[in-house]
């Protein structure tokens, strides 16, 4: 009797989409027949049973909502060098059995088939695109770009950021090069950065991030650098090129000063990578305040024969004060193309703020925020060549005052 796995997720599949398996068996007409799937997801074993489809005799299983719990995200400002994203890529597999009556006894069969090992990444693909899902646009050595947008823009020497990418064969990503130039376009130096994540049998090596912003590059350990020592990016550098796996990216430095706070936002995009964007125009800070009070009795007997009160007696007491900071920030001039990319910032469920210089400064590290802006407008190139983006957000954590 034959058991067949007709369909299963691709080797690299987004965790937040459906993870469908379609199976059939020539035993499906047996009494009380059910297909049994045992998914080995992390430390859990999840068992699901399905009756055969009355028309086709086959069945399908969807483990999407189960496997998405395995993945989260990876971001760390202190990352030194090429780093693995162990929270962004996990794996699972499924075993299939049959169950039906044999001589009146409900019996579970021996193992009938085992799926491939499915690598799930912390992304979600759009409904239209996932109908004919192909992993190659998301896996670097199968023909993709990096998982986050690295568009032409100038960066400050204090900016943080990385390029995220997935690899099928990790040996196709050898050591990378960083090539620096001065303002005249003259070569300053070429540095080779070791990639110590080239073992195909190690799952986390299939999902890595490469430092690409100046501050992150300057955190690379000297032991992983050939051709020089830190800092690789200093005030003499006007631009630099990162050469990785046959692809190159050009970055330019902005040495000018700004009179406004420079607000750095890191946000999770649809493919599970963190993008970075800086708001360096005028920003507004507002504070929402919530209070609760109770009334006090004023006045009373001050002696056996007199009533009185003090003018300093409080007629009410505030016993609860909660505050929340809200910001409105504005970008510098950006292209319509970049505004389309920033749609992901407005939608993102995970956003961190870094480097605000008034009440909150960079010594706090990444501060979680919630985006308040709930609308994004597409700007066509034919309508506006350059635009500003305005965004509102609030700190996730409330602040409290003394209670009396």
Short mmCIF file of N, CA and C in Angstrom, two decimals, residues 162-331:
data_model
loop_
_atom_site.label_atom_id
_atom_site.label_comp_id
_atom_site.label_asym_id
_atom_site.label_seq_id
_atom_site.Cartn_x
_atom_site.Cartn_y
_atom_site.Cartn_z
N UNK A 162 22.96 46.92 9.59
CA UNK A 162 23.50 45.69 9.04
C UNK A 162 22.72 45.30 7.78
N UNK A 163 23.34 44.45 6.97
CA UNK A 163 22.65 43.79 5.88
C UNK A 163 22.36 42.36 6.32
N UNK A 164 21.09 41.96 6.22
CA UNK A 164 20.67 40.61 6.60
C UNK A 164 20.53 39.76 5.33
N UNK A 165 20.94 38.49 5.41
CA UNK A 165 20.75 37.62 4.26
C UNK A 165 20.68 36.16 4.69
N UNK A 166 19.99 35.34 3.87
CA UNK A 166 19.90 33.89 4.06
C UNK A 166 20.72 33.21 2.98
N UNK A 167 21.28 32.06 3.33
CA UNK A 167 22.11 31.31 2.42
C UNK A 167 21.69 29.85 2.40
N UNK A 168 21.61 29.27 1.19
CA UNK A 168 21.39 27.83 1.06
C UNK A 168 22.71 27.10 1.29
N UNK A 169 23.73 27.47 0.56
CA UNK A 169 25.08 26.94 0.75
C UNK A 169 25.94 28.03 1.37
N UNK A 170 26.23 27.89 2.65
CA UNK A 170 26.91 28.98 3.37
C UNK A 170 28.33 29.20 2.89
N UNK A 171 28.91 28.23 2.19
CA UNK A 171 30.28 28.39 1.71
C UNK A 171 30.36 29.36 0.53
N UNK A 172 29.20 29.77 -0.01
CA UNK A 172 29.20 30.74 -1.10
C UNK A 172 29.39 32.17 -0.59
N UNK A 173 29.41 32.34 0.74
CA UNK A 173 29.65 33.67 1.30
C UNK A 173 31.02 33.65 1.99
N UNK A 174 32.08 33.88 1.21
CA UNK A 174 33.42 33.89 1.81
C UNK A 174 33.63 35.16 2.61
N UNK A 175 34.85 35.39 3.01
CA UNK A 175 35.18 36.63 3.71
C UNK A 175 34.82 37.84 2.84
N UNK A 176 34.41 38.93 3.49
CA UNK A 176 33.99 40.12 2.75
C UNK A 176 35.11 41.16 2.75
N UNK A 177 34.98 42.13 1.88
CA UNK A 177 35.96 43.22 1.82
C UNK A 177 35.26 44.55 2.04
N UNK A 178 35.96 45.45 2.72
CA UNK A 178 35.53 46.83 2.88
C UNK A 178 36.62 47.71 2.28
N UNK A 179 36.25 48.51 1.28
CA UNK A 179 37.20 49.33 0.54
C UNK A 179 36.86 50.79 0.79
N UNK A 180 37.80 51.56 1.32
CA UNK A 180 37.53 52.96 1.72
C UNK A 180 38.19 53.94 0.75
N UNK A 181 37.52 55.10 0.57
CA UNK A 181 38.00 56.14 -0.34
C UNK A 181 37.90 57.49 0.36
N UNK A 182 38.76 58.43 -0.05
CA UNK A 182 38.68 59.79 0.47
C UNK A 182 37.79 60.64 -0.43
N UNK A 183 37.69 61.94 -0.13
CA UNK A 183 36.76 62.81 -0.85
C UNK A 183 37.15 63.01 -2.31
N UNK A 184 38.42 62.73 -2.66
CA UNK A 184 38.87 62.86 -4.04
C UNK A 184 38.64 61.57 -4.83
N UNK A 185 38.09 60.54 -4.14
CA UNK A 185 37.86 59.26 -4.79
C UNK A 185 39.09 58.38 -4.82
N UNK A 186 40.11 58.75 -4.07
CA UNK A 186 41.35 57.98 -4.02
C UNK A 186 41.23 56.87 -2.99
N UNK A 187 41.72 55.70 -3.36
CA UNK A 187 41.68 54.55 -2.46
C UNK A 187 42.48 54.82 -1.20
N UNK A 188 41.87 54.58 -0.04
CA UNK A 188 42.58 54.68 1.23
C UNK A 188 43.11 53.31 1.63
N UNK A 189 42.22 52.33 1.70
CA UNK A 189 42.65 51.01 2.13
C UNK A 189 41.59 49.97 1.76
N UNK A 190 42.03 48.70 1.76
CA UNK A 190 41.14 47.56 1.55
C UNK A 190 41.30 46.60 2.71
N UNK A 191 40.20 46.27 3.35
CA UNK A 191 40.22 45.39 4.51
C UNK A 191 39.43 44.12 4.20
N UNK A 192 39.92 43.00 4.67
CA UNK A 192 39.21 41.74 4.56
C UNK A 192 38.66 41.35 5.93
N UNK A 193 37.37 41.03 5.97
CA UNK A 193 36.69 40.69 7.22
C UNK A 193 36.36 39.20 7.19
N UNK A 194 36.79 38.47 8.21
CA UNK A 194 36.55 37.04 8.27
C UNK A 194 35.07 36.73 8.47
N UNK A 195 34.58 35.77 7.71
CA UNK A 195 33.25 35.20 7.96
C UNK A 195 33.46 33.84 8.61
N UNK A 196 33.17 33.75 9.89
CA UNK A 196 33.40 32.52 10.65
C UNK A 196 32.16 31.63 10.72
N UNK A 197 31.24 31.84 9.78
CA UNK A 197 29.96 31.12 9.81
C UNK A 197 29.76 30.38 8.50
N UNK A 198 30.60 29.38 8.23
CA UNK A 198 30.57 28.70 6.94
C UNK A 198 30.45 27.19 7.09
N UNK A 199 29.62 26.77 8.06
CA UNK A 199 29.37 25.34 8.25
C UNK A 199 27.92 25.04 7.87
N UNK A 200 27.72 24.32 6.77
CA UNK A 200 26.36 24.06 6.29
C UNK A 200 25.53 23.28 7.30
N UNK A 201 26.17 22.47 8.13
CA UNK A 201 25.43 21.68 9.10
C UNK A 201 24.96 22.46 10.31
N UNK A 202 25.37 23.70 10.44
CA UNK A 202 24.95 24.56 11.55
C UNK A 202 23.83 25.48 11.06
N UNK A 203 22.63 25.29 11.59
CA UNK A 203 21.46 26.00 11.07
C UNK A 203 21.64 27.51 11.10
N UNK A 204 22.16 28.04 12.21
CA UNK A 204 22.25 29.51 12.35
C UNK A 204 23.17 30.13 11.31
N UNK A 205 24.09 29.35 10.71
CA UNK A 205 25.00 29.90 9.70
C UNK A 205 24.28 30.23 8.39
N UNK A 206 23.05 29.76 8.26
CA UNK A 206 22.28 30.03 7.04
C UNK A 206 21.55 31.38 7.09
N UNK A 207 21.65 32.08 8.20
CA UNK A 207 20.99 33.39 8.32
C UNK A 207 21.96 34.31 9.08
N UNK A 208 22.54 35.28 8.36
CA UNK A 208 23.59 36.10 8.96
C UNK A 208 23.30 37.58 8.71
N UNK A 209 24.01 38.42 9.44
CA UNK A 209 23.97 39.86 9.17
C UNK A 209 25.39 40.39 9.10
N UNK A 210 25.58 41.30 8.16
CA UNK A 210 26.89 41.89 7.89
C UNK A 210 26.84 43.36 8.29
N UNK A 211 27.75 43.83 9.15
CA UNK A 211 27.73 45.26 9.50
C UNK A 211 28.00 46.11 8.27
N UNK A 212 27.15 47.13 8.07
CA UNK A 212 27.34 47.98 6.89
C UNK A 212 27.35 49.47 7.21
N UNK A 213 26.82 49.85 8.38
CA UNK A 213 26.86 51.26 8.78
C UNK A 213 28.16 51.54 9.54
N UNK A 214 28.63 52.79 9.52
CA UNK A 214 29.96 53.09 10.05
C UNK A 214 30.21 52.62 11.48
N UNK A 215 29.27 52.93 12.41
CA UNK A 215 29.52 52.56 13.81
C UNK A 215 29.58 51.05 13.97
N UNK A 216 28.72 50.32 13.26
CA UNK A 216 28.72 48.86 13.35
C UNK A 216 30.00 48.27 12.75
N UNK A 217 30.48 48.85 11.67
CA UNK A 217 31.74 48.38 11.08
C UNK A 217 32.89 48.57 12.07
N UNK A 218 32.87 49.68 12.79
CA UNK A 218 33.96 49.97 13.71
C UNK A 218 33.93 49.12 14.98
N UNK A 219 32.93 48.24 15.11
CA UNK A 219 32.89 47.29 16.22
C UNK A 219 33.48 45.94 15.86
N UNK A 220 33.85 45.74 14.60
CA UNK A 220 34.43 44.46 14.19
C UNK A 220 35.73 44.22 14.96
N UNK A 221 35.89 43.01 15.46
CA UNK A 221 37.10 42.69 16.22
C UNK A 221 38.34 42.75 15.33
N UNK A 222 39.41 43.30 15.86
CA UNK A 222 40.66 43.38 15.09
C UNK A 222 41.14 41.99 14.67
N UNK A 223 40.84 40.99 15.47
CA UNK A 223 41.28 39.62 15.14
C UNK A 223 40.63 39.11 13.87
N UNK A 224 39.49 39.70 13.48
CA UNK A 224 38.79 39.28 12.26
C UNK A 224 39.10 40.15 11.06
N UNK A 225 40.06 41.07 11.21
CA UNK A 225 40.38 42.02 10.15
C UNK A 225 41.78 41.72 9.59
N UNK A 226 41.88 41.66 8.27
CA UNK A 226 43.17 41.57 7.59
C UNK A 226 43.37 42.85 6.79
N UNK A 227 44.51 43.48 6.96
CA UNK A 227 44.82 44.68 6.20
C UNK A 227 44.77 45.95 7.00
N UNK A 228 44.47 45.87 8.30
CA UNK A 228 44.44 47.07 9.12
C UNK A 228 43.82 46.80 10.47
N UNK A 229 43.64 47.86 11.24
CA UNK A 229 43.03 47.77 12.56
C UNK A 229 41.98 48.86 12.69
N UNK A 230 41.16 48.74 13.72
CA UNK A 230 40.12 49.73 13.97
C UNK A 230 40.73 51.08 14.36
N UNK A 231 40.03 52.18 14.03
CA UNK A 231 38.75 52.25 13.31
C UNK A 231 38.93 52.17 11.79
N UNK A 232 38.09 51.39 11.15
CA UNK A 232 38.14 51.30 9.69
C UNK A 232 37.52 52.52 9.04
N UNK A 233 36.50 53.07 9.69
CA UNK A 233 35.82 54.26 9.16
C UNK A 233 36.11 55.42 10.10
N UNK A 234 36.85 56.42 9.62
CA UNK A 234 37.16 57.59 10.43
C UNK A 234 36.86 58.85 9.62
N UNK A 235 37.31 59.98 10.11
CA UNK A 235 36.96 61.27 9.48
C UNK A 235 37.60 61.47 8.12
N UNK A 236 38.60 60.65 7.76
CA UNK A 236 39.23 60.77 6.44
C UNK A 236 38.44 60.04 5.36
N UNK A 237 37.52 59.19 5.78
CA UNK A 237 36.76 58.38 4.81
C UNK A 237 35.55 59.17 4.31
N UNK A 238 35.44 59.27 3.00
CA UNK A 238 34.30 59.95 2.39
C UNK A 238 33.26 58.93 1.91
N UNK A 239 33.74 57.77 1.44
CA UNK A 239 32.84 56.70 0.98
C UNK A 239 33.55 55.37 1.15
N UNK A 240 32.74 54.30 1.11
CA UNK A 240 33.33 52.95 1.17
C UNK A 240 32.40 51.98 0.45
N UNK A 241 33.00 50.89 0.00
CA UNK A 241 32.28 49.84 -0.71
C UNK A 241 32.42 48.56 0.09
N UNK A 242 31.30 47.84 0.24
CA UNK A 242 31.32 46.51 0.85
C UNK A 242 31.13 45.50 -0.27
N UNK A 243 32.11 44.60 -0.40
CA UNK A 243 32.08 43.54 -1.42
C UNK A 243 31.81 42.23 -0.70
N UNK A 244 30.65 41.62 -0.98
CA UNK A 244 30.28 40.38 -0.30
C UNK A 244 29.66 39.41 -1.29
N UNK A 245 30.24 38.22 -1.39
CA UNK A 245 29.68 37.17 -2.23
C UNK A 245 29.45 37.58 -3.67
N UNK A 246 30.29 38.45 -4.20
CA UNK A 246 30.14 38.88 -5.58
C UNK A 246 29.26 40.09 -5.77
N UNK A 247 28.64 40.60 -4.72
CA UNK A 247 27.83 41.81 -4.80
C UNK A 247 28.54 42.95 -4.09
N UNK A 248 28.21 44.17 -4.46
CA UNK A 248 28.83 45.34 -3.83
C UNK A 248 27.75 46.34 -3.44
N UNK A 249 28.04 47.09 -2.38
CA UNK A 249 27.19 48.19 -1.94
C UNK A 249 28.07 49.40 -1.65
N UNK A 250 27.65 50.56 -2.14
CA UNK A 250 28.39 51.81 -1.92
C UNK A 250 27.72 52.60 -0.81
N UNK A 251 28.52 53.11 0.12
CA UNK A 251 28.03 53.94 1.21
C UNK A 251 28.84 55.24 1.23
N UNK A 252 28.13 56.34 1.48
CA UNK A 252 28.79 57.64 1.58
C UNK A 252 28.57 58.21 2.97
N UNK A 253 29.55 58.96 3.44
CA UNK A 253 29.45 59.56 4.77
C UNK A 253 29.01 61.02 4.67
N UNK A 254 28.23 61.42 5.63
CA UNK A 254 27.77 62.80 5.75
C UNK A 254 28.50 63.42 6.94
N UNK A 255 29.37 64.35 6.64
CA UNK A 255 30.18 64.98 7.69
C UNK A 255 29.57 66.28 8.21
N UNK A 256 28.41 66.67 7.67
CA UNK A 256 27.80 67.93 8.08
C UNK A 256 27.12 67.79 9.43
N UNK A 257 26.86 68.92 10.07
CA UNK A 257 26.17 68.93 11.36
C UNK A 257 24.71 69.34 11.15
N UNK A 258 23.88 68.98 12.10
CA UNK A 258 22.48 69.38 12.05
C UNK A 258 22.09 70.02 13.38
N UNK A 259 21.19 70.98 13.31
CA UNK A 259 20.77 71.67 14.54
C UNK A 259 19.68 70.90 15.28
N UNK A 260 19.22 69.80 14.67
CA UNK A 260 18.11 69.05 15.26
C UNK A 260 18.62 67.72 15.83
N UNK A 261 17.80 67.14 16.70
CA UNK A 261 18.09 65.80 17.18
C UNK A 261 18.04 64.82 16.01
N UNK A 262 18.94 63.86 16.02
CA UNK A 262 18.97 62.82 14.97
C UNK A 262 18.42 61.55 15.60
N UNK A 263 17.25 61.15 15.15
CA UNK A 263 16.54 60.03 15.76
C UNK A 263 16.68 58.81 14.85
N UNK A 264 17.30 57.77 15.39
CA UNK A 264 17.57 56.55 14.65
C UNK A 264 16.52 55.50 15.01
N UNK A 265 15.76 55.04 14.01
CA UNK A 265 14.74 54.02 14.23
C UNK A 265 15.14 52.73 13.52
N UNK A 266 15.10 51.63 14.26
CA UNK A 266 15.34 50.30 13.71
C UNK A 266 14.00 49.57 13.69
N UNK A 267 13.59 49.06 12.53
CA UNK A 267 12.28 48.45 12.44
C UNK A 267 12.35 47.12 11.68
N UNK A 268 11.54 46.17 12.14
CA UNK A 268 11.49 44.84 11.54
C UNK A 268 10.68 44.90 10.25
N UNK A 269 11.27 44.44 9.16
CA UNK A 269 10.53 44.45 7.90
C UNK A 269 9.80 43.13 7.68
N UNK A 270 9.12 43.00 6.56
CA UNK A 270 8.28 41.82 6.31
C UNK A 270 9.10 40.54 6.17
N UNK A 271 10.37 40.66 5.85
CA UNK A 271 11.21 39.48 5.66
C UNK A 271 12.02 39.14 6.90
N UNK A 272 11.75 39.82 8.02
CA UNK A 272 12.39 39.47 9.28
C UNK A 272 13.72 40.14 9.53
N UNK A 273 14.12 41.07 8.67
CA UNK A 273 15.37 41.81 8.85
C UNK A 273 15.06 43.19 9.42
N UNK A 274 16.06 43.78 10.07
CA UNK A 274 15.88 45.12 10.60
C UNK A 274 16.43 46.15 9.62
N UNK A 275 15.56 47.11 9.30
CA UNK A 275 15.95 48.28 8.52
C UNK A 275 16.29 49.40 9.50
N UNK A 276 16.99 50.41 9.01
CA UNK A 276 17.29 51.57 9.84
C UNK A 276 16.99 52.83 9.03
N UNK A 277 16.39 53.81 9.72
CA UNK A 277 16.15 55.10 9.08
C UNK A 277 16.33 56.20 10.12
N UNK A 278 16.79 57.36 9.65
CA UNK A 278 17.10 58.47 10.54
C UNK A 278 16.19 59.67 10.24
N UNK A 279 15.62 60.21 11.27
CA UNK A 279 14.83 61.43 11.19
C UNK A 279 15.67 62.56 11.77
N UNK A 280 16.03 63.54 10.94
CA UNK A 280 16.95 64.58 11.39
C UNK A 280 16.45 65.99 11.11
N UNK A 281 15.13 66.13 11.01
CA UNK A 281 14.53 67.46 10.96
C UNK A 281 13.91 67.75 12.33
N UNK A 282 13.18 68.84 12.44
CA UNK A 282 12.60 69.24 13.72
C UNK A 282 11.65 68.15 14.24
N UNK A 283 11.72 67.87 15.53
CA UNK A 283 10.85 66.87 16.14
C UNK A 283 10.11 67.50 17.32
N UNK A 284 8.94 66.95 17.61
CA UNK A 284 8.11 67.46 18.71
C UNK A 284 7.94 66.36 19.75
N UNK A 285 8.02 66.75 21.03
CA UNK A 285 7.79 65.83 22.14
C UNK A 285 6.58 66.31 22.92
N UNK A 286 5.61 65.40 23.09
CA UNK A 286 4.44 65.68 23.92
C UNK A 286 4.32 64.60 24.98
N UNK A 287 3.68 64.97 26.07
CA UNK A 287 3.51 64.01 27.16
C UNK A 287 2.03 63.89 27.51
N UNK A 288 1.50 62.67 27.41
CA UNK A 288 0.15 62.40 27.89
C UNK A 288 0.20 62.10 29.37
N UNK A 289 -0.71 62.74 30.14
CA UNK A 289 -0.71 62.58 31.59
C UNK A 289 -2.08 62.08 32.03
N UNK A 290 -2.08 61.04 32.82
CA UNK A 290 -3.31 60.48 33.38
C UNK A 290 -3.21 60.53 34.90
N UNK A 291 -4.25 61.11 35.57
CA UNK A 291 -4.22 61.28 37.02
C UNK A 291 -5.48 60.69 37.66
N UNK A 292 -5.33 60.25 38.89
CA UNK A 292 -6.46 59.84 39.72
C UNK A 292 -6.32 60.54 41.08
N UNK A 293 -7.47 61.06 41.61
CA UNK A 293 -7.44 61.83 42.86
C UNK A 293 -8.54 61.37 43.80
N UNK A 294 -8.39 61.69 45.06
CA UNK A 294 -9.49 61.54 46.00
C UNK A 294 -9.61 62.84 46.81
N UNK A 295 -10.83 63.13 47.27
CA UNK A 295 -11.09 64.37 47.99
C UNK A 295 -10.79 64.20 49.48
N UNK A 296 -10.33 65.29 50.07
CA UNK A 296 -10.04 65.32 51.50
C UNK A 296 -11.07 66.19 52.23
N UNK A 297 -11.35 65.87 53.47
CA UNK A 297 -12.21 66.70 54.31
C UNK A 297 -11.38 67.85 54.88
N UNK A 298 -11.85 69.07 54.63
CA UNK A 298 -11.13 70.26 55.09
C UNK A 298 -11.85 70.82 56.32
N UNK A 299 -11.09 71.13 57.33
CA UNK A 299 -11.64 71.74 58.54
C UNK A 299 -12.07 70.72 59.57
N UNK A 300 -12.15 71.19 60.82
CA UNK A 300 -12.56 70.34 61.91
C UNK A 300 -12.33 71.04 63.23
N UNK A 301 -12.67 70.39 64.31
CA UNK A 301 -12.44 70.97 65.63
C UNK A 301 -10.95 71.09 65.89
N UNK A 302 -10.57 72.28 66.28
CA UNK A 302 -9.17 72.49 66.66
C UNK A 302 -8.99 72.49 68.18
N UNK A 303 -10.13 72.57 68.89
CA UNK A 303 -10.14 72.45 70.35
C UNK A 303 -11.56 72.05 70.74
N UNK A 304 -11.83 71.96 72.02
CA UNK A 304 -13.17 71.59 72.47
C UNK A 304 -14.21 72.66 72.19
N UNK A 305 -13.75 73.87 71.85
CA UNK A 305 -14.70 74.96 71.66
C UNK A 305 -14.50 75.73 70.36
N UNK A 306 -13.68 75.18 69.43
CA UNK A 306 -13.39 75.95 68.21
C UNK A 306 -13.28 75.04 66.99
N UNK A 307 -13.73 75.57 65.87
CA UNK A 307 -13.61 74.90 64.56
C UNK A 307 -12.68 75.75 63.70
N UNK A 308 -11.85 75.10 62.92
CA UNK A 308 -10.95 75.87 62.06
C UNK A 308 -10.28 75.00 61.01
N UNK A 309 -9.53 75.62 60.17
CA UNK A 309 -8.74 74.90 59.16
C UNK A 309 -7.58 75.78 58.77
N UNK A 310 -6.58 75.18 58.13
CA UNK A 310 -5.42 75.90 57.64
C UNK A 310 -5.57 76.13 56.15
N UNK A 311 -5.17 77.28 55.68
CA UNK A 311 -5.27 77.56 54.25
C UNK A 311 -4.35 76.65 53.43
N UNK A 312 -3.39 75.99 54.07
CA UNK A 312 -2.49 75.08 53.35
C UNK A 312 -3.02 73.65 53.32
N UNK A 313 -4.16 73.39 53.94
CA UNK A 313 -4.74 72.05 53.89
C UNK A 313 -5.14 71.70 52.46
N UNK A 314 -4.84 70.47 52.05
CA UNK A 314 -5.15 70.02 50.68
C UNK A 314 -6.58 69.50 50.62
N UNK A 315 -7.34 69.99 49.66
CA UNK A 315 -8.71 69.52 49.49
C UNK A 315 -8.78 68.28 48.61
N UNK A 316 -7.68 67.94 47.94
CA UNK A 316 -7.62 66.70 47.15
C UNK A 316 -6.19 66.19 47.15
N UNK A 317 -6.07 64.89 46.94
CA UNK A 317 -4.74 64.25 46.89
C UNK A 317 -4.65 63.42 45.63
N UNK A 318 -3.56 63.62 44.89
CA UNK A 318 -3.31 62.82 43.69
C UNK A 318 -2.59 61.54 44.10
N UNK A 319 -3.28 60.42 43.91
CA UNK A 319 -2.69 59.15 44.34
C UNK A 319 -2.24 58.28 43.17
N UNK A 320 -2.37 58.80 41.94
CA UNK A 320 -1.94 58.02 40.77
C UNK A 320 -1.63 58.99 39.64
N UNK A 321 -0.41 58.91 39.10
CA UNK A 321 -0.02 59.73 37.96
C UNK A 321 0.76 58.87 36.98
N UNK A 322 0.26 58.76 35.78
CA UNK A 322 0.94 57.98 34.73
C UNK A 322 1.20 58.89 33.55
N UNK A 323 2.42 58.82 32.99
CA UNK A 323 2.78 59.64 31.83
C UNK A 323 3.31 58.76 30.71
N UNK A 324 3.15 59.25 29.51
CA UNK A 324 3.69 58.55 28.33
C UNK A 324 4.19 59.58 27.34
N UNK A 325 5.43 59.41 26.89
CA UNK A 325 6.02 60.33 25.93
C UNK A 325 5.60 59.97 24.52
N UNK A 326 5.21 60.99 23.75
CA UNK A 326 4.85 60.81 22.35
C UNK A 326 5.67 61.77 21.50
N UNK A 327 6.14 61.28 20.37
CA UNK A 327 6.99 62.07 19.48
C UNK A 327 6.36 62.20 18.11
N UNK A 328 6.60 63.34 17.49
CA UNK A 328 6.33 63.53 16.08
C UNK A 328 7.66 63.91 15.43
N UNK A 329 8.11 63.07 14.50
CA UNK A 329 9.42 63.30 13.88
C UNK A 329 9.26 63.49 12.39
N UNK A 330 10.25 64.13 11.79
CA UNK A 330 10.20 64.45 10.36
C UNK A 330 11.53 64.12 9.72
N UNK A 331 11.43 63.55 8.53
CA UNK A 331 12.64 63.18 7.80
C UNK A 331 13.17 64.37 7.00
#
